[in-house]
Tab-separated table of C-alpha atoms in Angstrom:
chain	number	residue	atom	x	y	z
A	1	UNK	CA	-88.553	-26.532	68.277
A	2	UNK	CA	-87.766	-23.096	67.121
A	3	UNK	CA	-84.163	-23.358	68.302
A	4	UNK	CA	-83.693	-26.769	66.749
A	5	UNK	CA	-84.894	-25.380	63.407
A	6	UNK	CA	-82.422	-22.503	63.619
A	7	UNK	CA	-79.505	-24.872	64.328
A	8	UNK	CA	-80.456	-27.130	61.397
A	9	UNK	CA	-80.592	-24.129	59.109
A	10	UNK	CA	-77.095	-22.958	60.168
A	11	UNK	CA	-75.640	-26.429	59.661
A	12	UNK	CA	-77.109	-26.627	56.171
A	13	UNK	CA	-75.719	-23.197	55.314
A	14	UNK	CA	-72.227	-24.167	56.582
A	15	UNK	CA	-72.245	-27.311	54.444
A	16	UNK	CA	-73.311	-25.329	51.409
A	17	UNK	CA	-70.484	-22.845	51.894
A	18	UNK	CA	-67.937	-25.659	52.212
A	19	UNK	CA	-69.156	-27.203	48.960
A	20	UNK	CA	-68.697	-23.840	47.177
A	21	UNK	CA	-64.983	-23.744	47.970
A	22	UNK	CA	-65.085	-21.973	51.281
A	23	UNK	CA	-62.582	-24.609	52.596
A	24	UNK	CA	-59.092	-25.632	51.374
A	25	UNK	CA	-58.632	-28.639	49.015
A	26	UNK	CA	-54.983	-29.635	48.234
A	27	UNK	CA	-56.106	-31.625	45.197
A	28	UNK	CA	-58.080	-28.853	43.580
A	29	UNK	CA	-56.775	-27.001	40.433
A	30	UNK	CA	-56.345	-23.246	40.875
A	31	UNK	CA	-58.195	-21.031	38.492
A	32	UNK	CA	-56.015	-19.967	35.487
A	33	UNK	CA	-54.422	-16.502	35.532
A	34	UNK	CA	-56.032	-14.042	33.175
A	35	UNK	CA	-54.365	-13.878	29.710
A	36	UNK	CA	-52.065	-10.845	29.226
A	37	UNK	CA	-53.420	-8.086	27.128
A	38	UNK	CA	-52.155	-8.317	23.523
A	39	UNK	CA	-49.245	-5.979	22.638
A	40	UNK	CA	-50.402	-2.990	20.682
A	41	UNK	CA	-49.837	-3.329	16.949
A	42	UNK	CA	-47.166	-0.792	15.902
A	43	UNK	CA	-48.435	1.914	13.697
A	44	UNK	CA	-47.365	1.407	10.091
A	45	UNK	CA	-44.677	3.711	8.757
A	46	UNK	CA	-46.270	6.752	7.230
A	47	UNK	CA	-46.638	6.694	3.473
A	48	UNK	CA	-46.379	10.256	2.212
A	49	UNK	CA	-48.922	11.374	-0.336
A	50	UNK	CA	-46.742	13.922	-2.113
A	51	UNK	CA	-43.915	13.052	-4.539
A	52	UNK	CA	-40.920	11.510	-2.781
A	53	UNK	CA	-37.211	11.682	-3.613
A	54	UNK	CA	-34.267	9.687	-2.289
A	55	UNK	CA	-30.511	10.041	-2.669
A	56	UNK	CA	-27.413	8.629	-1.013
A	57	UNK	CA	-25.047	10.963	0.726
A	58	UNK	CA	-22.060	9.755	-1.261
A	59	UNK	CA	-19.634	7.927	1.016
A	60	UNK	CA	-16.246	9.510	1.593
A	61	UNK	CA	-14.858	6.066	0.844
A	62	UNK	CA	-16.548	3.619	-1.517
A	63	UNK	CA	-13.478	1.353	-1.671
A	64	UNK	CA	-13.443	-1.216	1.122
A	65	UNK	CA	-11.653	-4.416	2.084
A	66	UNK	CA	-13.246	-7.757	2.872
A	67	UNK	CA	-14.923	-7.770	6.322
A	68	UNK	CA	-14.935	-3.960	6.474
A	69	UNK	CA	-17.964	-1.940	7.553
A	70	UNK	CA	-19.194	1.457	6.466
A	71	UNK	CA	-22.097	3.734	7.266
A	72	UNK	CA	-24.884	4.331	4.766
A	73	UNK	CA	-26.692	7.670	4.819
A	74	UNK	CA	-29.766	8.341	2.694
A	75	UNK	CA	-31.585	11.653	2.357
A	76	UNK	CA	-35.347	11.434	1.786
A	77	UNK	CA	-37.436	14.402	0.705
A	78	UNK	CA	-41.186	14.778	0.250
A	79	UNK	CA	-42.257	17.515	-2.091
A	80	UNK	CA	-38.839	19.091	-1.680
A	81	UNK	CA	-38.794	19.087	2.138
A	82	UNK	CA	-37.311	16.538	4.587
A	83	UNK	CA	-39.551	13.488	4.822
A	84	UNK	CA	-41.624	13.054	7.998
A	85	UNK	CA	-39.931	11.105	10.775
A	86	UNK	CA	-40.544	7.389	10.415
A	87	UNK	CA	-40.624	7.337	6.611
A	88	UNK	CA	-39.289	3.926	5.571
A	89	UNK	CA	-36.387	3.317	3.173
A	90	UNK	CA	-35.629	-0.113	1.717
A	91	UNK	CA	-31.983	-1.063	1.146
A	92	UNK	CA	-30.862	-3.844	-1.218
A	93	UNK	CA	-27.385	-5.192	-2.063
A	94	UNK	CA	-26.662	-6.548	-5.539
A	95	UNK	CA	-25.300	-9.194	-5.665
A	96	UNK	CA	-26.858	-10.093	-2.348
A	97	UNK	CA	-23.898	-12.234	-1.220
A	98	UNK	CA	-21.470	-9.306	-1.414
A	99	UNK	CA	-22.537	-7.538	1.757
A	100	UNK	CA	-25.268	-7.083	4.333
A	101	UNK	CA	-27.030	-3.980	5.584
A	102	UNK	CA	-28.633	-3.471	8.982
A	103	UNK	CA	-31.336	-2.458	9.296
A	104	UNK	CA	-32.602	-3.303	5.833
A	105	UNK	CA	-35.487	-0.875	6.213
A	106	UNK	CA	-34.308	2.090	8.277
A	107	UNK	CA	-36.675	4.959	8.929
A	108	UNK	CA	-35.974	8.630	8.698
A	109	UNK	CA	-35.173	11.090	11.431
A	110	UNK	CA	-35.043	14.631	10.211
A	111	UNK	CA	-35.268	13.417	6.609
A	112	UNK	CA	-32.248	11.076	6.956
A	113	UNK	CA	-32.170	7.262	7.148
A	114	UNK	CA	-29.041	5.459	8.364
A	115	UNK	CA	-27.763	1.887	8.230
A	116	UNK	CA	-24.496	-0.062	8.441
A	117	UNK	CA	-22.972	-1.858	5.459
A	118	UNK	CA	-20.790	-4.924	6.183
A	119	UNK	CA	-18.678	-6.457	3.396
A	120	UNK	CA	-18.523	-10.250	3.231
A	121	UNK	CA	-15.393	-11.817	4.751
A	122	UNK	CA	-14.693	-14.043	1.736
A	123	UNK	CA	-15.446	-11.531	-0.984
A	124	UNK	CA	-12.722	-11.588	-3.651
A	125	UNK	CA	-10.697	-8.491	-4.366
A	126	UNK	CA	-11.780	-6.528	-7.435
A	127	UNK	CA	-15.408	-7.370	-6.652
A	128	UNK	CA	-17.917	-4.640	-7.383
A	129	UNK	CA	-21.374	-4.363	-5.876
A	130	UNK	CA	-24.196	-1.866	-5.608
A	131	UNK	CA	-26.483	-0.775	-2.812
A	132	UNK	CA	-29.919	0.509	-3.844
A	133	UNK	CA	-32.153	2.669	-1.682
A	134	UNK	CA	-35.860	3.047	-2.450
A	135	UNK	CA	-38.724	4.924	-0.815
A	136	UNK	CA	-42.414	4.988	-1.698
A	137	UNK	CA	-45.132	7.613	-1.561
A	138	UNK	CA	-48.740	7.393	-2.702
A	139	UNK	CA	-47.754	9.059	-5.947
A	140	UNK	CA	-44.335	7.619	-6.874
A	141	UNK	CA	-41.335	5.401	-6.004
A	142	UNK	CA	-37.843	6.926	-5.848
A	143	UNK	CA	-34.523	5.059	-5.955
A	144	UNK	CA	-30.812	5.784	-5.849
A	145	UNK	CA	-27.768	3.507	-6.189
A	146	UNK	CA	-24.182	3.712	-4.970
A	147	UNK	CA	-21.318	1.503	-6.186
A	148	UNK	CA	-18.684	-0.060	-3.936
A	149	UNK	CA	-15.349	-1.655	-4.846
A	150	UNK	CA	-13.331	-4.228	-2.891
A	151	UNK	CA	-9.532	-4.025	-2.846
A	152	UNK	CA	-6.781	-6.137	-1.239
A	153	UNK	CA	-5.711	-5.198	2.267
A	154	UNK	CA	-3.289	-2.288	1.714
A	155	UNK	CA	0.439	-2.647	2.303
A	156	UNK	CA	2.801	-0.035	3.711
A	157	UNK	CA	3.680	2.883	1.473
A	158	UNK	CA	7.021	2.651	-0.343
A	159	UNK	CA	9.100	5.363	-1.992
A	160	UNK	CA	10.040	5.207	-5.695
A	161	UNK	CA	12.862	7.654	-6.441
A	162	UNK	CA	13.856	8.695	-9.982
A	163	UNK	CA	17.572	8.805	-9.150
A	164	UNK	CA	18.602	10.347	-12.447
A	165	UNK	CA	21.734	11.934	-11.025
A	166	UNK	CA	25.469	11.444	-10.951
A	167	UNK	CA	27.204	9.385	-8.315
A	168	UNK	CA	30.336	11.512	-8.397
A	169	UNK	CA	31.666	13.249	-5.282
A	170	UNK	CA	30.542	13.631	-1.686
A	171	UNK	CA	27.830	16.086	-2.755
A	172	UNK	CA	26.104	13.537	-5.003
A	173	UNK	CA	22.377	13.172	-4.311
A	174	UNK	CA	23.084	9.441	-4.069
A	175	UNK	CA	24.792	10.140	-0.732
A	176	UNK	CA	21.766	12.074	0.501
A	177	UNK	CA	19.517	9.281	-0.751
A	178	UNK	CA	21.505	6.684	1.170
A	179	UNK	CA	21.677	8.818	4.317
A	180	UNK	CA	17.894	9.189	4.266
A	181	UNK	CA	17.469	5.455	3.835
A	182	UNK	CA	19.711	4.967	6.882
A	183	UNK	CA	17.650	7.425	8.947
A	184	UNK	CA	14.379	5.700	8.043
A	185	UNK	CA	15.264	2.016	7.760
A	186	UNK	CA	11.654	0.848	7.960
A	187	UNK	CA	10.699	2.719	4.780
A	188	UNK	CA	11.387	0.658	1.674
A	189	UNK	CA	12.942	2.756	-1.105
A	190	UNK	CA	13.358	1.764	-4.732
A	191	UNK	CA	15.832	3.911	-6.664
A	192	UNK	CA	15.643	4.166	-10.461
A	193	UNK	CA	19.269	4.385	-11.593
A	194	UNK	CA	19.847	6.104	-14.930
A	195	UNK	CA	23.592	6.125	-15.723
A	196	UNK	CA	23.198	5.816	-19.513
A	197	UNK	CA	19.939	7.616	-20.482
A	198	UNK	CA	18.178	4.298	-20.860
A	199	UNK	CA	20.046	2.847	-23.859
A	200	UNK	CA	22.973	0.463	-23.341
A	201	UNK	CA	24.907	-1.164	-26.167
A	202	UNK	CA	27.775	-3.679	-26.220
A	203	UNK	CA	30.130	-0.685	-26.298
A	204	UNK	CA	28.667	0.944	-23.169
A	205	UNK	CA	31.070	1.053	-20.246
A	206	UNK	CA	30.186	0.811	-16.587
A	207	UNK	CA	29.656	4.038	-14.668
A	208	UNK	CA	31.879	3.237	-11.707
A	209	UNK	CA	30.604	6.101	-9.520
A	210	UNK	CA	26.981	5.092	-9.950
A	211	UNK	CA	27.863	1.441	-9.351
A	212	UNK	CA	29.515	2.385	-6.065
A	213	UNK	CA	26.519	4.543	-5.093
A	214	UNK	CA	24.027	1.804	-5.983
A	215	UNK	CA	25.976	-0.737	-3.951
A	216	UNK	CA	26.114	1.518	-0.870
A	217	UNK	CA	22.415	2.303	-1.117
A	218	UNK	CA	21.409	-1.362	-1.299
A	219	UNK	CA	23.677	-2.179	1.637
A	220	UNK	CA	21.772	0.029	4.135
A	221	UNK	CA	21.046	-2.078	7.204
A	222	UNK	CA	17.371	-2.849	7.749
A	223	UNK	CA	15.526	-4.106	10.834
A	224	UNK	CA	14.972	-7.853	10.823
A	225	UNK	CA	12.012	-8.740	8.633
A	226	UNK	CA	11.868	-5.423	6.806
A	227	UNK	CA	12.356	-5.428	3.018
A	228	UNK	CA	15.670	-4.208	1.651
A	229	UNK	CA	16.075	-1.137	-0.515
A	230	UNK	CA	16.073	-1.884	-4.211
A	231	UNK	CA	17.609	-0.527	-7.425
A	232	UNK	CA	16.054	-0.787	-10.893
A	233	UNK	CA	17.695	0.233	-14.139
A	234	UNK	CA	16.128	2.927	-16.312
A	235	UNK	CA	15.246	1.544	-19.760
A	236	UNK	CA	14.047	3.728	-22.637
A	237	UNK	CA	11.426	2.226	-24.937
A	238	UNK	CA	11.410	5.192	-27.293
A	239	UNK	CA	14.043	7.526	-28.710
A	240	UNK	CA	13.492	11.188	-29.394
A	241	UNK	CA	15.080	10.872	-32.814
A	242	UNK	CA	13.757	7.543	-34.039
A	243	UNK	CA	10.532	6.962	-32.146
A	244	UNK	CA	9.821	3.542	-30.646
A	245	UNK	CA	12.826	1.363	-30.035
A	246	UNK	CA	12.661	-2.225	-31.231
A	247	UNK	CA	12.075	-5.058	-28.809
A	248	UNK	CA	15.525	-6.308	-29.774
A	249	UNK	CA	17.124	-3.008	-28.746
A	250	UNK	CA	15.288	-2.963	-25.413
A	251	UNK	CA	16.291	-6.544	-24.638
A	252	UNK	CA	19.905	-5.636	-25.475
A	253	UNK	CA	19.777	-2.743	-22.988
A	254	UNK	CA	18.488	-5.108	-20.304
A	255	UNK	CA	21.239	-7.636	-21.055
A	256	UNK	CA	23.912	-4.945	-20.903
A	257	UNK	CA	22.622	-3.645	-17.579
A	258	UNK	CA	23.002	-7.130	-16.115
A	259	UNK	CA	26.500	-7.419	-17.629
A	260	UNK	CA	27.739	-4.055	-16.364
A	261	UNK	CA	25.992	-3.982	-12.957
A	262	UNK	CA	25.927	-7.585	-11.768
A	263	UNK	CA	24.347	-8.262	-8.411
A	264	UNK	CA	23.036	-4.718	-7.774
A	265	UNK	CA	19.912	-4.621	-9.937
A	266	UNK	CA	16.512	-5.783	-8.721
A	267	UNK	CA	14.579	-4.956	-11.876
A	268	UNK	CA	13.951	-2.512	-14.694
A	269	UNK	CA	11.970	0.686	-15.175
A	270	UNK	CA	10.393	0.856	-18.645
A	271	UNK	CA	9.913	4.504	-19.519
A	272	UNK	CA	7.693	5.637	-22.386
A	273	UNK	CA	5.132	2.860	-21.903
A	274	UNK	CA	1.988	3.329	-23.968
A	275	UNK	CA	-1.417	3.781	-22.410
A	276	UNK	CA	-3.497	2.384	-25.280
A	277	UNK	CA	-3.513	-1.176	-26.556
A	278	UNK	CA	-1.547	-0.566	-29.777
A	279	UNK	CA	1.797	-1.544	-28.195
A	280	UNK	CA	0.461	-4.062	-25.700
A	281	UNK	CA	2.136	-7.044	-27.393
A	282	UNK	CA	5.439	-5.109	-27.486
A	283	UNK	CA	5.502	-4.659	-23.713
A	284	UNK	CA	4.240	-8.170	-23.077
A	285	UNK	CA	7.219	-9.469	-25.059
A	286	UNK	CA	9.664	-7.427	-22.970
A	287	UNK	CA	8.012	-8.446	-19.692
A	288	UNK	CA	8.136	-12.126	-20.612
A	289	UNK	CA	11.818	-11.770	-21.488
A	290	UNK	CA	12.698	-10.108	-18.180
A	291	UNK	CA	10.881	-12.815	-16.250
A	292	UNK	CA	12.870	-15.488	-18.091
A	293	UNK	CA	16.170	-14.133	-16.732
A	294	UNK	CA	17.915	-15.466	-13.625
A	295	UNK	CA	14.944	-17.434	-12.366
A	296	UNK	CA	12.500	-14.548	-12.697
A	297	UNK	CA	14.143	-12.475	-9.951
A	298	UNK	CA	13.799	-9.127	-11.734
A	299	UNK	CA	10.724	-6.929	-11.362
A	300	UNK	CA	9.320	-4.616	-14.031
A	301	UNK	CA	7.985	-1.114	-13.392
A	302	UNK	CA	6.154	0.416	-16.350
A	303	UNK	CA	5.659	4.145	-16.795
A	304	UNK	CA	2.698	5.147	-18.938
A	305	UNK	CA	2.335	8.161	-16.616
A	306	UNK	CA	-1.440	7.806	-16.656
A	307	UNK	CA	-4.070	5.103	-16.325
A	308	UNK	CA	-3.452	2.712	-19.220
A	309	UNK	CA	-5.903	0.323	-20.810
A	310	UNK	CA	-6.932	-2.369	-18.334
A	311	UNK	CA	-5.062	-5.003	-20.328
A	312	UNK	CA	-1.785	-3.433	-19.180
A	313	UNK	CA	-2.669	-4.148	-15.571
A	314	UNK	CA	-4.505	-7.449	-15.815
A	315	UNK	CA	-2.806	-10.554	-17.123
A	316	UNK	CA	-3.840	-11.380	-20.670
A	317	UNK	CA	-3.829	-15.135	-21.231
A	318	UNK	CA	-1.135	-15.456	-18.594
A	319	UNK	CA	1.087	-12.752	-20.105
A	320	UNK	CA	1.745	-9.698	-17.982
A	321	UNK	CA	3.125	-6.282	-18.837
A	322	UNK	CA	4.487	-4.907	-15.551
A	323	UNK	CA	4.558	-5.650	-11.850
A	324	UNK	CA	4.073	-1.966	-11.024
A	325	UNK	CA	2.484	0.767	-13.129
A	326	UNK	CA	3.122	4.489	-12.736
A	327	UNK	CA	-0.441	5.732	-13.172
A	328	UNK	CA	0.414	9.395	-12.604
A	329	UNK	CA	3.501	11.414	-13.520
A	330	UNK	CA	2.941	15.154	-13.437
A	331	UNK	CA	2.508	18.249	-11.311
A	332	UNK	CA	1.068	18.369	-7.822
A	333	UNK	CA	-1.862	20.667	-8.595
A	334	UNK	CA	-3.216	18.414	-11.341
A	335	UNK	CA	-2.794	15.333	-9.164
A	336	UNK	CA	-5.509	16.535	-6.820
A	337	UNK	CA	-8.065	16.166	-9.638
A	338	UNK	CA	-7.026	12.613	-10.607
A	339	UNK	CA	-9.638	9.920	-9.984
A	340	UNK	CA	-9.589	6.290	-11.166
A	341	UNK	CA	-13.376	6.103	-10.960
A	342	UNK	CA	-15.409	5.316	-12.906
A	343	UNK	CA	-13.188	4.559	-15.913
A	344	UNK	CA	-10.439	2.495	-14.270
A	345	UNK	CA	-11.877	0.217	-11.568
A	346	UNK	CA	-9.180	-2.353	-12.413
A	347	UNK	CA	-6.919	-0.510	-9.963
A	348	UNK	CA	-8.818	-2.200	-7.121
A	349	UNK	CA	-7.910	-5.673	-8.392
A	350	UNK	CA	-4.251	-5.080	-7.513
A	351	UNK	CA	-2.217	-4.375	-4.388
A	352	UNK	CA	-1.690	-0.704	-3.655
A	353	UNK	CA	2.057	-1.286	-4.174
A	354	UNK	CA	1.342	-2.240	-7.799
A	355	UNK	CA	0.597	1.444	-8.483
A	356	UNK	CA	2.997	4.366	-8.299
A	357	UNK	CA	2.836	8.141	-8.583
A	358	UNK	CA	5.657	10.562	-9.454
A	359	UNK	CA	4.662	14.121	-8.556
A	360	UNK	CA	6.706	17.235	-9.239
A	361	UNK	CA	6.180	20.968	-8.572
A	362	UNK	CA	4.939	20.404	-5.014
A	363	UNK	CA	6.520	23.633	-3.831
A	364	UNK	CA	6.306	23.161	-0.072
A	365	UNK	CA	6.476	20.393	2.488
A	366	UNK	CA	2.742	20.883	3.062
A	367	UNK	CA	2.095	20.378	-0.661
A	368	UNK	CA	4.112	17.164	-0.454
A	369	UNK	CA	2.090	15.865	2.480
A	370	UNK	CA	-1.148	16.722	0.690
A	371	UNK	CA	-0.069	14.673	-2.327
A	372	UNK	CA	0.969	11.709	-0.170
A	373	UNK	CA	-2.324	11.819	1.727
A	374	UNK	CA	-4.251	11.607	-1.535
A	375	UNK	CA	-2.144	8.699	-2.817
A	376	UNK	CA	-2.790	6.833	0.414
A	377	UNK	CA	-6.591	7.027	0.149
A	378	UNK	CA	-8.427	3.779	-0.670
A	379	UNK	CA	-9.907	5.464	-3.733
A	380	UNK	CA	-6.427	6.064	-5.225
A	381	UNK	CA	-4.992	2.750	-3.958
A	382	UNK	CA	-1.437	3.913	-4.703
A	383	UNK	CA	1.370	2.433	-2.624
A	384	UNK	CA	4.613	3.614	-4.303
A	385	UNK	CA	5.095	7.359	-4.017
A	386	UNK	CA	7.463	10.196	-4.793
A	387	UNK	CA	7.000	13.966	-4.522
A	388	UNK	CA	9.475	16.747	-5.294
A	389	UNK	CA	9.542	20.525	-5.321
A	390	UNK	CA	11.581	20.495	-8.554
A	391	UNK	CA	9.650	21.601	-11.612
A	392	UNK	CA	8.998	20.468	-15.148
A	393	UNK	CA	12.142	20.277	-17.242
A	394	UNK	CA	14.461	18.608	-14.756
A	395	UNK	CA	12.179	17.340	-11.976
A	396	UNK	CA	14.252	14.234	-11.291
A	397	UNK	CA	17.752	15.754	-11.434
A	398	UNK	CA	18.095	15.989	-7.642
A	399	UNK	CA	16.235	15.111	-4.469
A	400	UNK	CA	13.574	17.452	-3.069
A	401	UNK	CA	14.565	19.988	-0.451
A	402	UNK	CA	12.198	18.234	1.978
A	403	UNK	CA	13.661	14.750	1.340
A	404	UNK	CA	13.902	13.756	5.003
A	405	UNK	CA	10.441	15.136	5.730
A	406	UNK	CA	9.085	13.076	2.840
A	407	UNK	CA	10.577	9.910	4.351
A	408	UNK	CA	9.317	10.931	7.791
A	409	UNK	CA	5.816	11.461	6.416
A	410	UNK	CA	5.758	8.056	4.736
A	411	UNK	CA	7.046	6.444	7.926
A	412	UNK	CA	4.393	8.214	10.022
A	413	UNK	CA	1.611	7.131	7.649
A	414	UNK	CA	2.810	3.536	7.805
A	415	UNK	CA	3.126	3.601	11.604
A	416	UNK	CA	-0.175	5.491	11.973
A	417	UNK	CA	1.481	8.320	13.832
A	418	UNK	CA	0.993	12.075	13.624
A	419	UNK	CA	2.701	13.490	10.554
A	420	UNK	CA	5.932	15.385	11.143
A	421	UNK	CA	5.583	19.135	11.154
A	422	UNK	CA	6.574	21.134	8.120
């Protein structure tokens, strides 16, 4: 009996173990895996208690094209010292559709926050927008703003030469001009011919030497697809003895140019253009007249020699003033201080080749290259250039001693090559 009791007890225990899952059941549901531990909540960015200050490191270039990107750098200080690492800066674009920034809330490392600005792909040229940076402490909020401008995609640099010299003889600068154009056929050159000091009357006779020189210059062979060299006639709009010339007199000069130099003129250079709005209607009248001739084939280059009122550059009720404006005519040293911002943002509404500079007294080849480099910056947005070592008084009476190096420098800039050595 004792053994039978022991066997019964073991059988009961075995059955109990089987009922508690000691066996395998293909239809049973496995126990769920334990839930993962929740990710730790990131620590909030530190909020300094002392007064905070914020300022942009001004960009080297605040003039961009559509779809361009640029780095944003913001300095943040707390009580005069670099902000602790991880201090948050908020970036905002106004208008918001103009561009994006990433990240929108960068944090500082060593007191500096960084982000990338991307301009919208469909943003119109001449658009202006601002980026604001703000940072907060327990005692104050600090902000700073930087302005950006959008310009058209730049075109290759061109050369605008005041060719105020005789065409007589083999030593004429016209021959050197043409030889240079032959050596650098990919550089477009516009020569300003001045055979009659800018005033032509019905009694004026053709200058045969200059006509021959102009014809040879325009005939320089260019690679297929490259623009031809051009010649424009110098037109005075003021006389030293009588002041402003009448619109009638200026139109007569233009007519006589066409009569005396048929087929070799591509436009006209209006010297003495005003910079203020008092003579705006005068130049609009002349521009409209030029555009009415020969199917509108002639271009107009105006020379105020400085930044004129915006109305000179932007069409006024459909009436223009010039296709190109010379916004600087002067010495090389002063040119380095010229800046269209903030007074003349209209320059970014136009192609770079709608602005020209004429720089004299650039004594060396290096001075010339420095001037060209400045003109080529997005901030200057200047696409027609000329630099000479000749000085005030007769700066346009001959070509510069570094004429070929000037053309080589322009060509290298356009081809994105290393500049030729001086």
